[in-house]
Every structure is written in structure tokens, then in C-alpha cells.
């Protein structure tokens, strides 16, 4: 039976006056009897409960949870400090003035939670408790003690729960007496005091139970019996049901059984169990529940993002709606902060996001990503690499060595891309001698041999077709080398008078300088020591594979046409294959002699030559001088970066500096402490032993392996950095400053990586910062240690380890596939939302604290000059030197501002007005989880669904048509604004649930599906290359290319820990409140609820053991020699517990949400009501009793609709009853059933 109860809202307003309702019926019925009176009072109880429900939970901006959420000690099974744990509580999701709890103040750190500063308390700030007695209490605040001290009657007892049910499962409700002063007045009473002469003629009690905090085991798996691989994939892509297997000694049930489950009594029959077995699960399972797609944070129905994703990019507003509900969406709207100016005007803090307006990605990025599915089918596919969206560079900005005419678009990001990740760009070098054929003293020449290596990683679950590409390496091109002779060389020194003087010399010293490029093309004119350019052959990189490129042959390095410097992915590095230089094409010396005698005699020492065949060489360093090291010539490198650019659409021939500069941006990685301001300090050889000088006469090839100390370049941080780097951190030596989670706290797919003001910076070269690093000399980075393996004819390495340690496939992402598409918000975790390295790799759905930001905010606080002056990129945050290295040399800025000036230049001077560092995850979650849902399915699929929803379920098989008789449901289901008005979610689950069994049943959704048996999975990728990973060795290949499968014990532990977190953090006042970390100092501020539960359950323990990250202590602060005010701004204790966070086999919060989030809600819409009534005789004794039970559900239909018919009309000063409740079933209960 379905009965509309719109008129019942009046009961909630009549309060005590409504108590006469049953008495009127009694007096007017001549044949009334005690049983009739008792039933009338029970019906009255039901009506009172409905009235309270409509009043307190009819509005959208409410959440509910059982009182057990207030458990004083969530660590134990026992519920402490709560007298009635099964009473349902209600909270408002906004402040009393109607403004949100989470508000933005851009000068005070962005978003902050006013519940913290206002000391909001879940118990004290309860809006209502849904139990009898609520309606007779005065005041706005409900105190449980006021109700609990009343006389109680049992509404859920042994008849429901079984005889041995524990006390915390029982439900008692206050007994409210009903008096009739007319019938009960004594004839002998002449006082005239009506109140003193009345006696109770009856009583009632009621209790509202929450059905959405239970697991609905009657919801069918809509794809269970459907044939076809895609239909079966739906069963693991989205949670389609909840599993009865969470019940002790129970098996999961199929659709045939589910369809017969209309009550718990039928569950007893289906499982051949009695009340004793089933009754204890009364608060855990239900067979009736649904949820409305409503925005609990801001009110109004959610908008259907599916309609936008499948549309043209513009959804018009709904003029008939009011407030935020009237807004549409377009490709140009922002994903962070107000989506556009119109929304900014509607929000109380809408003008506080100006600094994020430009840096925010746009909705077009989501639509672009979703539409990628049309190009890619399931299975093994091959995808052409595509770089980031580019734009013309600002004409007055000169950065990136002048080589960035087409930079990546890092503001207003609107397009996804598939690029390989630049893992390494480095070079070893060697020096040989060769016979020149010239007379002495020039018969021996010096030759430089370069051995570049470049590594590209494909983190995707498909073959990535990488076209030919170019890379620039800017390394130290100003080295000092000493060439020695054994035995000593004998030379003749001409004398002005007399015969030449014969002397013996043991060595000669040179300044070795390569890469000086002079280009005469106007704006691109540059002079940079150490610039090297190479062409990479095209290659198809398999899923998760890292390919290493090395010289194709032994050939002269071309300083003019860089494409001739060819690197191959197929030939392994060999000392016999190098790029060699004997002299420079610009006429400057490659080896500039520094004479061993003074003054330098003419005709004895020549640049690029040596007086005799040398035996050994080494780099040498003079002691660092006092004072100005720049003026003393002690500094060496001009810059440190690698710059990868694809050759898409280019012939790739005759690539010059000018044409390289015009190639589109691929990935730029800077490891320059001084941002390319030249004059970097050299890394001094830790050992002085020399290196043999081979003879390269003839072919120019040599066979000697380069010394490890000659390696220069850049690479991704490793899980475990080598000892030389760990111990060579200056003031940070011996601390965990190099231990970082590259996937958790950095963006491995970033287009821009360079030092920011929020870095941990050591005080000795190479200074160590960012997700990339340079190296001190160590055996791990020796020629042998970095030698790649061979697989399928390719050189393969590893992004996070030396290649000799392992070369696994490390798969992280997939692309939407045409058969499965984007069916949940959680699937957007695969999207790259930022081009900057300092944002997380998996931004959406996860909520790890950004260790650069304060825990209780999302942006830097701008009340300090360190963060506000010049956008936070200033001399105090970046630093400046006292020894001449930061001298601007007439560059238009002061010496103290010079490095900061160069830093701001990398961002084209945009940081003054834009905040580029903020908690991206928190912002994205805050913007999307409450406002939008996905109706799933194409127009064709929805038409089929409307004709037969059982035979043609939507991809989200839980969706049900709310009102098939509505005016135009077949049109509304396709509408961005109206879809939520005709759809509900069968078995919607309230995440404020404190039932471990219910959570376990929800987590067991995928049991007995694709993974078979008792295994459960939440696959980030539907067809992981290596199948399953069981959580054992984190160093196994499956840990990085397989889906994590959980056994039953792991699922149970996870459910237990989720409930612990819910009790600790709840109630959640919005879905984003549940997904996001708390904006508070402490454990709850470090990660979201689900991630905290995953970690506490030990699901990823093997990763923490194999790849530990020491986050137990902060890094020490110290007085940095280069005047950096805070050299350790990344807070070590905010990082996750493993450097391998985010591996494919590492279960994340976003993985859970991708599978489960479509059916998560933060409030309940379905309830069970139990009412009790009793009648009493004139002697005051109970004459008869009655119990009734109803199941009611909130619907999308408003009680008092606005002009659109979608949302409640807001009338100032008038009560808001929200959306209409309907009675779905009603029955009388016997005493034995209670």
C-alpha cells in the first residue's frame, strides 16, 4: 500500500493539541472498546512519527544516523556512553543562519571548517531525535536525557530480535500519556482545577528506525542472469547489490530469492533459520530502502552529469528553479570554487575564490575524458600518445632557456592527454685521446664521449604509441678536468735567449665546456653551457613498461642538427657507442687549457690538445673561495633541466635550436636550485682517484665503461634512495627528507616540475627537492647499476628503482572504454587535473593531506608576508645568496630578488594574482560529490530502460523509476536538471551507518562475480594485465599490474575500521564531508575516512613493510645559508606511510568510491516506524495494547514545489517540509512479534 502523507505535516505543528485526535474518535464512537482505543492510539503514534519525519527529515539539508555514532570509545565493540544507541538522530547541514559550515576565505587559507572554530558537537548540536517525546519537548534542542528519563516501553524486543538479544539491540521509547479531562473528571471534585482531576486514559509511543543505514539484501543484481562479457563486467564495475554472506553461516543469495524478500520474516524462511538466528541482524539488514538524489549540503536535487557528458558542452539553466538549482553547466565552467560568476554571486563566499579562478580545470576536462571512450574498446588496444594542450607563449616572457614557444596550458585545463612519463634524462661521459696527425706538441688531441640515457614510462593499461621525439638535457657544461701523464711528459719550453728549457710535467688542466649554442634568430638568441639535444626513435611502450633509450651508434655529436643525435630503445647502452666531440662548431674551445706554468708560453699548450699521450684524468676542484664565488669563476652549471618534446606532425629532420623551440611542450623537469640563473655550485667528486684515458684513434670508439662520477642528469625519486644521497643532505643528512610518496603527494604525469617555495631544500649541492632528483656519486647510479634489462627487443627499466633491481610493469591508469564508459563519479580518479608536479597523481576521490598546506586549510595562509608577497614566490621563500651566486648582473632586479624573479618567470609571472599551490583533492571532492550524480547509460539505453527496466537495466542497475505515471518521465530521465526527479536508488546506503555487518555486506558486493569464490575486489582497472594481486609480496609483479583482491577476513576488518572512523569523524554532513579529510589538526586531517580505515585494517601492509616511509617525525628546521626562511616546508608527518602509495595493487579510497560511491548517500530517506498504543480503564490500569509498523520513504516530490516542480519553494518565515514522505507498507503487530 502506498499512501501520500502530505497533509500529515500539519501534525508536526500542532504538538500537544494533536493528542486529542484519538480521543475525539473514541468519544464519537458508541461501540468503542479498549482494543479500538489502543489501536487508535497506535495510529496516533504512527501519525506523530510521520509528522516528525516530515518536519525534520523532509528538507534536503538534513542528515541522519543512529545514536550509536556517539560511541565514546569507537575502539571497542561495546557502545559506551550512549543510553539508546538505536535512536535515530537528525542534524542540520548548515548553520542556523543558513550558511555552510565549510566556507572560503582566500586570505585565511582557503576553505576552512567552522565546526572546528565554533566547537560544533554531534551530541549537543543534534536537531532532533526520532522517538516519542520529541513532540512534547519545548525549545529547539533535543536532549536525550530528557527523553531517556521518561517511562519507557519496548518497541523492538525479543519477538523481533530473539530471546538472547543484547541490550544495545533493544529499542525502548518514551511512553506519552493521553488524558481526557471530560471523561475522567470526578463528580466529587469541586475545585475547578481541571488538570488536577484528570487521569490518563491511554498512552502511545513511537520509534523511527533508519533503513538506509542497513544493507538492503533484497536489491537484485540486475546483471546476474544476463549473458555477455560487458554485462558481467557491470557487476564489478559498480556495486549492484549487497551480500547476505555478511551474516554468520549464510551464503550469498541470487535474484530469485531476493525477489521474494519483502520482510525479515521471509528472510528467515529463505535461509531456513529462526528468529534467534535472523533477529540479531534486525539493525543490519533490510529488504526495503531507497534513496533520493538530493544535495544534502546545499539543498535541491542533484544534477545529472551523464546528460552533460553526453551533450554538446552547454546545459542551459532552469529559469523556473531558484538559487543554485537554477544553474546549468558549460565546458568553460570551473571545477574548483564557483563554477562561474553567476554562482559566485549566489554563494556567501563566492568572491573568495578569485585566486583559483584561472588555475582551476574546467568541466570540459571531464567531458573530454568521458568521450575518450568512443575511441577505445575493451581488451588490448594501442593508443597514439598525445601531449598536453598547448598555447602560444607570452611574447615578453623568456623562460625555459628560451625553448618554450608552445607551453602546456596549465590554466583552465580542458583537455586530457596520454603522454609517457619522463623518468630519466642523464649522461655519462668519458675522455679519450687520439692521434691528430699534427706535429708536436699537437699530435695528441682530447676527445669527449657522451653516453646519454633517456627513460620513458607508460603508466597506462594499453600500448602507448610514442612518436619520434626530442629531448634537451641541460647539465653541467663547465667542468674542470685534470689530465695526467705516466711517466711524466717531457716538454721543451722556448726561451727568449738560449736553447729551449726541458721540463717534466705530470698533468695539464682544462676547463671543459660543451653546449655553447649561439643562435642568431632574434628572440631565441641564447648562450648556454651544457645544452645537449637528442632525438628519440618512435616506440610502442607496453602497459606499465619503462623503455630506456641509448645511443644508436658511435658518431660525432651534431651541434647544428639535433635530430642526427639518435637514441634507440632497442640497443643497450655500450661504451663503444657514444656521441663524441673533438672541438666545438662555434670556434670556442671544448678543452680550454689552463697552463701548469706561468706565464703561459706560446706554442706549447693548445686548446683541445695535450702535449703527450695521457694516461689518466679526473675532475678537479679548487677550494671554494671566500666571498663572491661567481666573480672567482668557481661556479659551473648554467642550468639543470630536461625537456622532452614529441615530434607529432613534424618531419623530425634538421631540428635546430630554433625549430626545437617551436615544438609543442611535452614535459619539462627542472632540478635547478637557482632556476636557471646560472652559477650553480658544482658537485665535487667524493674520491680523487683518476680514470684511465683510452686511445680512440681510428673509429673514435672506446671500450672503457664511464666512471659513475661522470654521470649528470635527473631522474624520478626511487622508493629507497641510495646511501650517498641520503647521507649527503647537509643539514638534513640522516633525516627522512628523501622519503616521499611520488604517486600520493606528487603528480607523476605533470608537464611542469620545478622547485616551488614549498619544498624541503638541503644546504649543499645538489640541494634535493621535488619528485625528481640529481645524484651524488654512488654505486647504484654507476654504469652497471643503471644498465637496463632487455625484454622483447627493448631496453626496459623502472621508474622507481635502479633497473638492475627490478623492471616490473607499473600500471596506474586506464582510459574509458566504449563498452563500459564512465558510470560513477569515482571513475574520474584517472583524470589528470593538473599540469603541476606538486599536486597529487590521483587527485579526485582520494583526500590525502597536501604536506605543503596547513591541515586545517586548503591554501597557504596569506596573512604572512612569506605567503602573500609576490604570491608567495619571493626572496624569503626562494632564497638568495651572500656569495655572489644570486647576482643579477644588471638583469633588472636586485640580487636578493633574482632567484625569485626567475622562479616567477617559469610561471610567466602569474603567481602574483593566482594561487597555484592548494589542496587539489579537497577542492575537487568539495565541488562534485554533493551536486552531481550519473544516471548512466546512453539515450538508447535509457529508452530501452523506460520500456522494460528489468530486461534493460541501466549500467547502474540500482536505478528505479520513481513515478512511471509522471507527465514525461521518458524525457525527464534525459534531462540534466530533471533526471533526479524521476529516479531513485534502490538500496541506497547512508555512510553514517555504524553497523559493521551492513558495511561488510556492502563491501561484499562483488563476491562470486568475476573474481570467483570468496574473493572481493574494487578494481581501479577492469582488466588488469596481470589479473589478481592477493596482498602478499608488494614486490611481486602483480602488485603493480594486478587488481587487489580481498579475502573475507580482510573485508571484515575493513568494515570494522570503517565503522570506527564513522564514529570518530561523524556525522558526515555532506558526501564531500565523508570523502574528504577533515580540516582539522590531527589524525582526521591526514586522509579521508575510507583511506584511514583501509590503512588501519592493514590492507596495504605489505607495501608499508617493503617500501616504508618514515613519517613519524618532522624534519628539522635550520638556518639555511642561502637565506631561505623555511627550508623544510613539506611536513614529513603529513605524508603517507609508504613510498609506494597508489600502486595498482594498493587499495585506495578512490578505488572503493569508484565501485561503491554511486550508491553512497549521507542521509537516509527510508525508515521503519513502530507505533504503540494502549488504553486504560478508569482505575488507571492498562486495558488493551496495540502495535503497528509502517515502512515509509521520502520521494523526490516536494511538499510545496517551486515553479519548476523539482524543489521545495522557499518562503521566508514559512516552514520547509521538504520532500514528501509516502507510506509503502503498514501492518499490525502482535505482542509476540515485537
CSV table of N, CA and C in Angstrom, one decimal, residues 27 42-43 187 240 293 327 380 466 594 679 771 811 855-856 930 1042 1044:
chain,number,residue,atom,x,y,z
A,27,UNK,N,-14.8,9.3,21.7
A,27,UNK,CA,-16.0,9.8,22.2
A,27,UNK,C,-17.1,9.7,21.2
A,42,UNK,N,-2.2,3.8,18.8
A,42,UNK,CA,-1.1,3.3,18.0
A,42,UNK,C,-1.0,4.1,16.7
A,43,UNK,N,-2.2,4.3,16.1
A,43,UNK,CA,-2.2,5.0,14.8
A,43,UNK,C,-1.8,6.5,15.0
A,187,UNK,N,-16.9,13.4,39.9
A,187,UNK,CA,-18.1,14.3,40.3
A,187,UNK,C,-17.9,14.9,41.7
A,240,UNK,N,26.3,-3.7,-7.5
A,240,UNK,CA,24.9,-3.8,-7.9
A,240,UNK,C,24.0,-4.3,-6.8
A,293,UNK,N,18.2,11.3,-5.0
A,293,UNK,CA,19.4,12.0,-5.4
A,293,UNK,C,19.2,13.5,-5.1
A,327,UNK,N,21.1,26.8,-11.9
A,327,UNK,CA,22.3,26.9,-12.7
A,327,UNK,C,22.5,25.7,-13.6
A,380,UNK,N,43.1,-5.5,-25.3
A,380,UNK,CA,44.4,-4.9,-25.6
A,380,UNK,C,44.3,-4.0,-26.8
A,466,UNK,N,54.4,6.0,-28.9
A,466,UNK,CA,55.1,7.2,-28.8
A,466,UNK,C,55.9,7.5,-30.1
A,594,UNK,N,94.5,25.3,-19.2
A,594,UNK,CA,95.0,26.1,-18.1
A,594,UNK,C,96.4,25.7,-17.8
A,679,UNK,N,75.4,29.9,-12.6
A,679,UNK,CA,76.3,29.9,-11.4
A,679,UNK,C,75.9,28.9,-10.3
A,771,UNK,N,60.0,15.9,-6.9
A,771,UNK,CA,59.8,14.5,-7.2
A,771,UNK,C,60.9,13.9,-8.0
A,811,UNK,N,51.6,-0.3,-13.8
A,811,UNK,CA,50.4,0.3,-14.4
A,811,UNK,C,49.6,1.0,-13.4
A,855,UNK,N,47.0,21.7,7.8
A,855,UNK,CA,46.0,20.7,7.9
A,855,UNK,C,44.6,21.2,7.9
A,856,UNK,N,44.4,22.4,8.6
A,856,UNK,CA,43.1,22.9,8.8
A,856,UNK,C,42.7,23.9,7.7
A,930,UNK,N,28.6,16.3,-3.9
A,930,UNK,CA,27.2,16.6,-3.4
A,930,UNK,C,26.3,17.1,-4.5
A,1042,UNK,N,48.2,-5.8,-11.2
A,1042,UNK,CA,47.1,-6.7,-10.9
A,1042,UNK,C,46.1,-6.0,-10.0
A,1044,UNK,N,43.9,-5.7,-6.7
A,1044,UNK,CA,43.9,-6.2,-5.3
A,1044,UNK,C,42.6,-6.9,-5.0
